Coordinates of C-alpha atoms in Angstrom, one line a residue:
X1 CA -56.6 14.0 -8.1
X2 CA -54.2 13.9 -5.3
X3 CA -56.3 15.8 -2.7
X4 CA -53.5 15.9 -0.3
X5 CA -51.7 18.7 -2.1
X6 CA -54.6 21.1 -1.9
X7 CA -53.9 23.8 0.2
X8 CA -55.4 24.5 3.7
X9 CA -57.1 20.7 3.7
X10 CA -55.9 18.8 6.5
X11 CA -56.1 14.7 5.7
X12 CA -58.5 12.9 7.6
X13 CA -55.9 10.3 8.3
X14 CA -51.9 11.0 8.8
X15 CA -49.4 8.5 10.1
X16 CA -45.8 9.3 10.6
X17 CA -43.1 7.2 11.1
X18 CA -44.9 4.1 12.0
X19 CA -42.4 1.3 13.3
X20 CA -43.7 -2.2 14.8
X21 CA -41.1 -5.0 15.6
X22 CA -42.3 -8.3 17.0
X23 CA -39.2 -9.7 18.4
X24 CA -35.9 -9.7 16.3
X25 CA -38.8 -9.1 13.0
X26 CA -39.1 -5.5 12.3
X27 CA -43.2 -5.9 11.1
X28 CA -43.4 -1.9 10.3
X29 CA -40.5 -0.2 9.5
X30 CA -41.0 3.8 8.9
X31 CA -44.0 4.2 7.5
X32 CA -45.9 7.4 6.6
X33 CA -49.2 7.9 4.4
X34 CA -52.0 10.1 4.6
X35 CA -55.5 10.1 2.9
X36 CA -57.6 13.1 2.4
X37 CA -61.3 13.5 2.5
X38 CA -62.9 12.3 -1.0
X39 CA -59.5 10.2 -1.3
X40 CA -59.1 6.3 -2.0
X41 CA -55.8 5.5 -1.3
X42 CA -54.3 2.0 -2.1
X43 CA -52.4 0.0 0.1
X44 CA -50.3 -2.9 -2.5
X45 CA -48.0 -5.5 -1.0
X46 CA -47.4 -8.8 -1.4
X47 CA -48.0 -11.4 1.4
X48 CA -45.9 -10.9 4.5
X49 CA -44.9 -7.3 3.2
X50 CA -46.6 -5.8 6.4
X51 CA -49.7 -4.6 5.2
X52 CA -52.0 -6.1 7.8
X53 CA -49.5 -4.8 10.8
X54 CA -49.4 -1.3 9.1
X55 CA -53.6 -1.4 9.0
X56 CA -53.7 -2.5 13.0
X57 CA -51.1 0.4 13.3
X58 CA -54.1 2.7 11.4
X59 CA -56.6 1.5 13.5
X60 CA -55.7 1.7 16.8
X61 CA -55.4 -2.0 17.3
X62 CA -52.0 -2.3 18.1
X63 CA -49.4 -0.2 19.2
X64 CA -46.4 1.4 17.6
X65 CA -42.9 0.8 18.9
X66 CA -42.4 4.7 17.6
X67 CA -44.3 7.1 15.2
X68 CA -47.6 8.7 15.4
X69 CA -51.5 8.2 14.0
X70 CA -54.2 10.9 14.1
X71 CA -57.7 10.7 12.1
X72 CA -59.8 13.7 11.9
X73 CA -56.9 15.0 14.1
X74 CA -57.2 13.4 17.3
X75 CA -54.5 10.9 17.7
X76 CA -55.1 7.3 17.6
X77 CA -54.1 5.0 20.2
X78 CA -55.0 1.6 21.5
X79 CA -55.8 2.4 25.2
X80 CA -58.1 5.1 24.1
X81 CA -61.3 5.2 22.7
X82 CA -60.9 8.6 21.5
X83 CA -61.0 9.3 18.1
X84 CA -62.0 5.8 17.1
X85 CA -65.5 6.9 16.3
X86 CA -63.6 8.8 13.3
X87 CA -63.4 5.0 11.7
X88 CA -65.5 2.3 9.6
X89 CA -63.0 -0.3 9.7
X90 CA -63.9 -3.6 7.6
X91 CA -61.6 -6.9 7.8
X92 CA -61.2 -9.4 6.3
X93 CA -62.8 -11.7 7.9
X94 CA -66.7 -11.2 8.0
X95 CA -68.6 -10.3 11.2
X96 CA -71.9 -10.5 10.8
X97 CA -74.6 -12.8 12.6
X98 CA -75.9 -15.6 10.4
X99 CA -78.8 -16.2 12.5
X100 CA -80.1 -12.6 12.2
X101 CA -81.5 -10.6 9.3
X102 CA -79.7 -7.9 7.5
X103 CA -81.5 -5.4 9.2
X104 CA -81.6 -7.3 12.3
X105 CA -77.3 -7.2 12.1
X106 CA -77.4 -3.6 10.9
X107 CA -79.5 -2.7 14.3
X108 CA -77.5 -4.6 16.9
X109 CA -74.4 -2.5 15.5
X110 CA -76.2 0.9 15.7
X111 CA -76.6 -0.3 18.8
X112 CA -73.3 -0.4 19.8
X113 CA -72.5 2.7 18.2
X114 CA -74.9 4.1 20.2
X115 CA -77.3 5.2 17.6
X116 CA -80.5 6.3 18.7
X117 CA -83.4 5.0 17.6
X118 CA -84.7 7.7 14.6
X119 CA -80.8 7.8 13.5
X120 CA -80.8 4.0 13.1
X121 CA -83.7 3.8 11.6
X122 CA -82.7 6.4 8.8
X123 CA -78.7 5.1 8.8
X124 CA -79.9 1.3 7.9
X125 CA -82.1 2.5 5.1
X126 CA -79.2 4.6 4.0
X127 CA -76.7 1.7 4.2
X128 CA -79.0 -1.0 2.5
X129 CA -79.4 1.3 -0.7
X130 CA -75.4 2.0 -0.8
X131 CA -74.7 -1.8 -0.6
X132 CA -77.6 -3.1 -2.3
X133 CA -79.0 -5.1 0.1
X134 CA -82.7 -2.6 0.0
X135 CA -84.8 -5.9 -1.0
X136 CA -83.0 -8.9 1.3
X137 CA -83.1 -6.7 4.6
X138 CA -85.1 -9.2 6.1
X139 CA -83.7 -12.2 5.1
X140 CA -81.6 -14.0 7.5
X141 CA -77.6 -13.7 6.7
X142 CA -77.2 -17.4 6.4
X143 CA -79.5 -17.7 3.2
X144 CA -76.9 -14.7 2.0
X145 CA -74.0 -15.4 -0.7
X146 CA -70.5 -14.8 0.7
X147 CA -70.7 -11.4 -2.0
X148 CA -73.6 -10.3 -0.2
X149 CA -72.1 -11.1 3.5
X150 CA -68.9 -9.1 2.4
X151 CA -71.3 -6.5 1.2
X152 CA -73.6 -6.1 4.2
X153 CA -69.7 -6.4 6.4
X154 CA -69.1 -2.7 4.5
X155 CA -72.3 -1.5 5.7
X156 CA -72.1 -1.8 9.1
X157 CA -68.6 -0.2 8.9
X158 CA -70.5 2.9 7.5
X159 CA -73.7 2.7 10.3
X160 CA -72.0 5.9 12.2
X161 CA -70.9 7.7 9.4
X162 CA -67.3 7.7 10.0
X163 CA -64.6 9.8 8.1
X164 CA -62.4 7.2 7.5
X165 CA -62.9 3.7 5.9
X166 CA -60.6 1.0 6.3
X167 CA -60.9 -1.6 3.9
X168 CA -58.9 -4.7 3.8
X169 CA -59.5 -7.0 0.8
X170 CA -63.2 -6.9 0.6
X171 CA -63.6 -8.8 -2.9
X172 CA -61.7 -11.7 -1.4
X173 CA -63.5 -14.9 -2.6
X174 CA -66.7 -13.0 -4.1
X175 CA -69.0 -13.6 -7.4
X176 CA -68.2 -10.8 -9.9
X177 CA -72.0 -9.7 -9.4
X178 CA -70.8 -8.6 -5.5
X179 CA -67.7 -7.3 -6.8
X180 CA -68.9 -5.3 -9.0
X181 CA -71.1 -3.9 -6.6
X182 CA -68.2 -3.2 -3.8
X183 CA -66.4 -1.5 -6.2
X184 CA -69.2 0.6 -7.5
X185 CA -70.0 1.5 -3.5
X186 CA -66.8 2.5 -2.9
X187 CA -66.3 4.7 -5.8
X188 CA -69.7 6.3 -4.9
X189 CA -68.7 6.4 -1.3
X190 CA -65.5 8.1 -2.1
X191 CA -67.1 10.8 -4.3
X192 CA -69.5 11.9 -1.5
X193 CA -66.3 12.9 0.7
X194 CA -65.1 9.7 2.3
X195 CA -61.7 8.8 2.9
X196 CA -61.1 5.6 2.2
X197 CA -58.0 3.0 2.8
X198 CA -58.2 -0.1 0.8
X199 CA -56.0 -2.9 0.9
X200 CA -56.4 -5.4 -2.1
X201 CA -55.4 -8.6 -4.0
X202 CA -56.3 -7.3 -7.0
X203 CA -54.2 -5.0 -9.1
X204 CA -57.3 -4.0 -12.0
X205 CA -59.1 -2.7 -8.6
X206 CA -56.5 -0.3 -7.4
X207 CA -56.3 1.2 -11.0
X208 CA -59.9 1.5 -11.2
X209 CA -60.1 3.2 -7.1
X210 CA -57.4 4.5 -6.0
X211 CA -56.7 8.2 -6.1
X212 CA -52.9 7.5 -5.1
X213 CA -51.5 3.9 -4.0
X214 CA -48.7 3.0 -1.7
X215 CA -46.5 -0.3 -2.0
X216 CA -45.2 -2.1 1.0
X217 CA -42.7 -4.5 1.0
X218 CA -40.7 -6.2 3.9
X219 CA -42.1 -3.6 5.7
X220 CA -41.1 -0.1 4.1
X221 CA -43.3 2.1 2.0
X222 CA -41.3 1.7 -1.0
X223 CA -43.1 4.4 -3.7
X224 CA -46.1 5.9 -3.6
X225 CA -48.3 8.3 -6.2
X226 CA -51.0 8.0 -8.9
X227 CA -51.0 5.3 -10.7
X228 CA -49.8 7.5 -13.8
X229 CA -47.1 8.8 -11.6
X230 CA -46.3 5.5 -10.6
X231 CA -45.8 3.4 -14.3
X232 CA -43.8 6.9 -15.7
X233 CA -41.7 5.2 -13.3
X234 CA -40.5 2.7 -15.6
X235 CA -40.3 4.9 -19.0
X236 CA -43.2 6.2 -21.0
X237 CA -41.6 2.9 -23.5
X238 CA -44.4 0.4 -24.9
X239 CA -43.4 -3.0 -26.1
X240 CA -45.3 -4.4 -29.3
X241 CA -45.2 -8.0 -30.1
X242 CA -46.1 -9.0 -33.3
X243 CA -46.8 -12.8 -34.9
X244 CA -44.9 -12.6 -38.5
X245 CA -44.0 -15.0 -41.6
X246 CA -41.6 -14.4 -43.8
X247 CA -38.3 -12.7 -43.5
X248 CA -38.7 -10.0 -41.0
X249 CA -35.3 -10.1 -40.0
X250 CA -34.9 -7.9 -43.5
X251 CA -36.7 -4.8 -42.0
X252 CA -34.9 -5.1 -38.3
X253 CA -32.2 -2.5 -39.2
X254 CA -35.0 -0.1 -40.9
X255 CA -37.1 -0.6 -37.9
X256 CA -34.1 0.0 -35.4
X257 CA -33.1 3.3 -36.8
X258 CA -36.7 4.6 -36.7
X259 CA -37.1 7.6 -34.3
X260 CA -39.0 6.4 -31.3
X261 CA -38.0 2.5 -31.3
X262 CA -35.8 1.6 -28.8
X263 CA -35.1 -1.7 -29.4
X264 CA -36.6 -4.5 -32.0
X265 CA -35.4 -8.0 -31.9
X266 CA -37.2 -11.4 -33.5
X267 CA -37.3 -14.2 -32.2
X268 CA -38.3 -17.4 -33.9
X269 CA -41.9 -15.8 -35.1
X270 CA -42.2 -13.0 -32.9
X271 CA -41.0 -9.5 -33.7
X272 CA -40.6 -7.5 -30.2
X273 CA -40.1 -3.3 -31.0
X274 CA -39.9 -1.4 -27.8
X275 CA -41.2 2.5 -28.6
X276 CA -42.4 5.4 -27.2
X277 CA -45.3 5.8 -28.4
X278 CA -47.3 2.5 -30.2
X279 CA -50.3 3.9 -31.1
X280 CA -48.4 6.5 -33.2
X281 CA -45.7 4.2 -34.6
X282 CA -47.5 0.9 -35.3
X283 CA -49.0 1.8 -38.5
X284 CA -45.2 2.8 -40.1
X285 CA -44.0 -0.6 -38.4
X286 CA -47.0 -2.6 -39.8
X287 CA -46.0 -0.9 -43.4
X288 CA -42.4 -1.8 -43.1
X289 CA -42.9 -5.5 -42.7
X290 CA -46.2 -5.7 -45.3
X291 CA -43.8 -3.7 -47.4
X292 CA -40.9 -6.7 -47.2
X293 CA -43.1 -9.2 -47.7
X294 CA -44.0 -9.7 -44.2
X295 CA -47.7 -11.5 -43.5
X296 CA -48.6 -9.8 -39.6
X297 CA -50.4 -12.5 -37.7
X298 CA -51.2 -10.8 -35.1
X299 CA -50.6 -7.9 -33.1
X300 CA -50.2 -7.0 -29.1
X301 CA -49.1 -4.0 -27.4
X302 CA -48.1 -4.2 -23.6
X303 CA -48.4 -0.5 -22.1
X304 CA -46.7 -0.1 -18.5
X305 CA -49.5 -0.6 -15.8
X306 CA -49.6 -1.1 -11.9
X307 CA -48.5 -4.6 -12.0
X308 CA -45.6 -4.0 -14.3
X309 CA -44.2 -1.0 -11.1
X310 CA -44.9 -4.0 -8.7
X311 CA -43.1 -6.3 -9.9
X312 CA -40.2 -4.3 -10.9
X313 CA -39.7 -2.8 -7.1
X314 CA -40.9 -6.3 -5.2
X315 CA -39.5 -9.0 -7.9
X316 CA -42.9 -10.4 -6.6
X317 CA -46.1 -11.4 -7.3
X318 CA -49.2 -9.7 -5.7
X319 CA -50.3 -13.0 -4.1
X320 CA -46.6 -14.3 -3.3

């Protein structure tokens, strides 16, 4: 659901006409996104594309050369301390202390976010369970897998219960146990209210999280939506390949002047039918060719997804 259309609810995070140059290189060029409370909203670009700029931006790391930040309504600058309690922001790079304890690293941050001492007690307990950590709390960090680091990294971004998360490619590099688990945090994180910005590598992740996603290249917001909203982009078309032997060139004309099949072309053993709707349309295809003579090998249907959109508006990969 795209929370931001719902009347009278402000989003926890708005930015407005972000720009950031860094000598003759224009970084951030015009960028405006909000996420709502409950929301996970996806941040997709390939290397370079400014994504890492536009989350400093966010964050109140750096400052913009014009445009405007607020979270939870208080605007967001880097001389001011204001309003940065209003975020749990979690790098890439890990920052916790190998030499202590999960606990131990989930203390000294409290700490810091000046947590008294009944509130820290009941936040780390809280943050274990959400990350998974409950039966390794007192095991020094070192001893931890780079999964579980990554994992106790998110926790201490959520120690003062902050309104926003800022996520920047937290399954980098991790076993698919700890992924799994990230993923499943997040998603339970977002339905209890949080919002929640997440940048990732990882195009199956943003379909699985994210309420809406954004896609940033050379520094402009190029699109952004649902990921249905997104792939209509490209047609509601569906592109079948099947394996064949025999003479399926025989049934090409037939197939062609089916309602629904936009195109249908063979080459060498393959027979490729664009159509609207595969699911519908296969079986009367599958009869055509049995019906000629045709032995079907095998069968594939490639629906438009995420990746698909991104490549068409970058001409790049994810990773590029």
């Amino acid at each position: 659901m795209d929370q931001t259309s719902s009347p009278g609810c402000e989003p926890v995070l708005r930015a407005e006409g972000l720009r950031r140059s860094f000598g003759d290189r224009v970084a951030v060029d015009d960028v405006s996104l909000s996420v709502s409370a409950g929301e996970t909203y996806g941040l997709l670009g390939p290397n370079g594309a400014g994504k890492s700029t536009t989350i400093a931006l966010l964050t109140g790391l750096l400052e913009p050369d014009a445009g405007s930040v607020t979270v939870a309504g208080v605007p967001i600058r880097p001389g001011s301390v204001q309003g940065k309690g209003a975020i749990g922001l979690v790098p890439q790079e890990v920052a916790v202390y190998p030499d202590l304890s999960a606990e131990e690293n989930l203390d000294f941050f409290a700490r810091l976010q000046g947590l008294g001492k009944s509130e820290r007690t009941a936040r780390i307990d809280e943050v274990l369970a959400v990350t998974g950590l409950g039966e390794r709390r007192r095991e020094r960090t070192v001893k931890f897998s780079g999964g579980m680091r990554r994992r106790l990294n998110i926790g201490i971004g959520l120690l003062h219960r902050p309104a926003l998360l800022v996520l920047d490619e937290p399954t980098v590099g991790v076993d698919p146990q700890s992924r799994n688990a990230i993923l499943e945090s997040v998603e339970a994180l977002s339905g209890e209210g949080l919002a929640v910005l997440y940048t990732t590598h990882y195009m199956e992740e943003a379909e699985r999280l994210c309420d809406r996603v954004g896609i940033i290249d050379e520094g402009r917001l190029l699109v952004e939506g649902t990921t249905a909203e997104l792939t209509a982009m490209l047609g509601e078309q569906e592109r079948v390949e099947i394996g064949v032997r025999g003479r399926a060139e025989a049934v090409l004309d037939r197939l062609r002047a089916d309602e629904g099949v936009a195109e249908a072309t063979l080459d060498d053993a393959t027979l490729r039918v664009l159509v609207d709707d595969a699911s519908r349309r296969l079986g009367s295809i599958l009869d055509a060719l049995t019906g000629a003579g045709v032995e079907v090998n095998s069968v594939e249907v490639d629906r438009p997804d995420l990746e698909a959109v991104f490549l068409h508006l970058t001409g790049k990969g994810l990773r590029q």
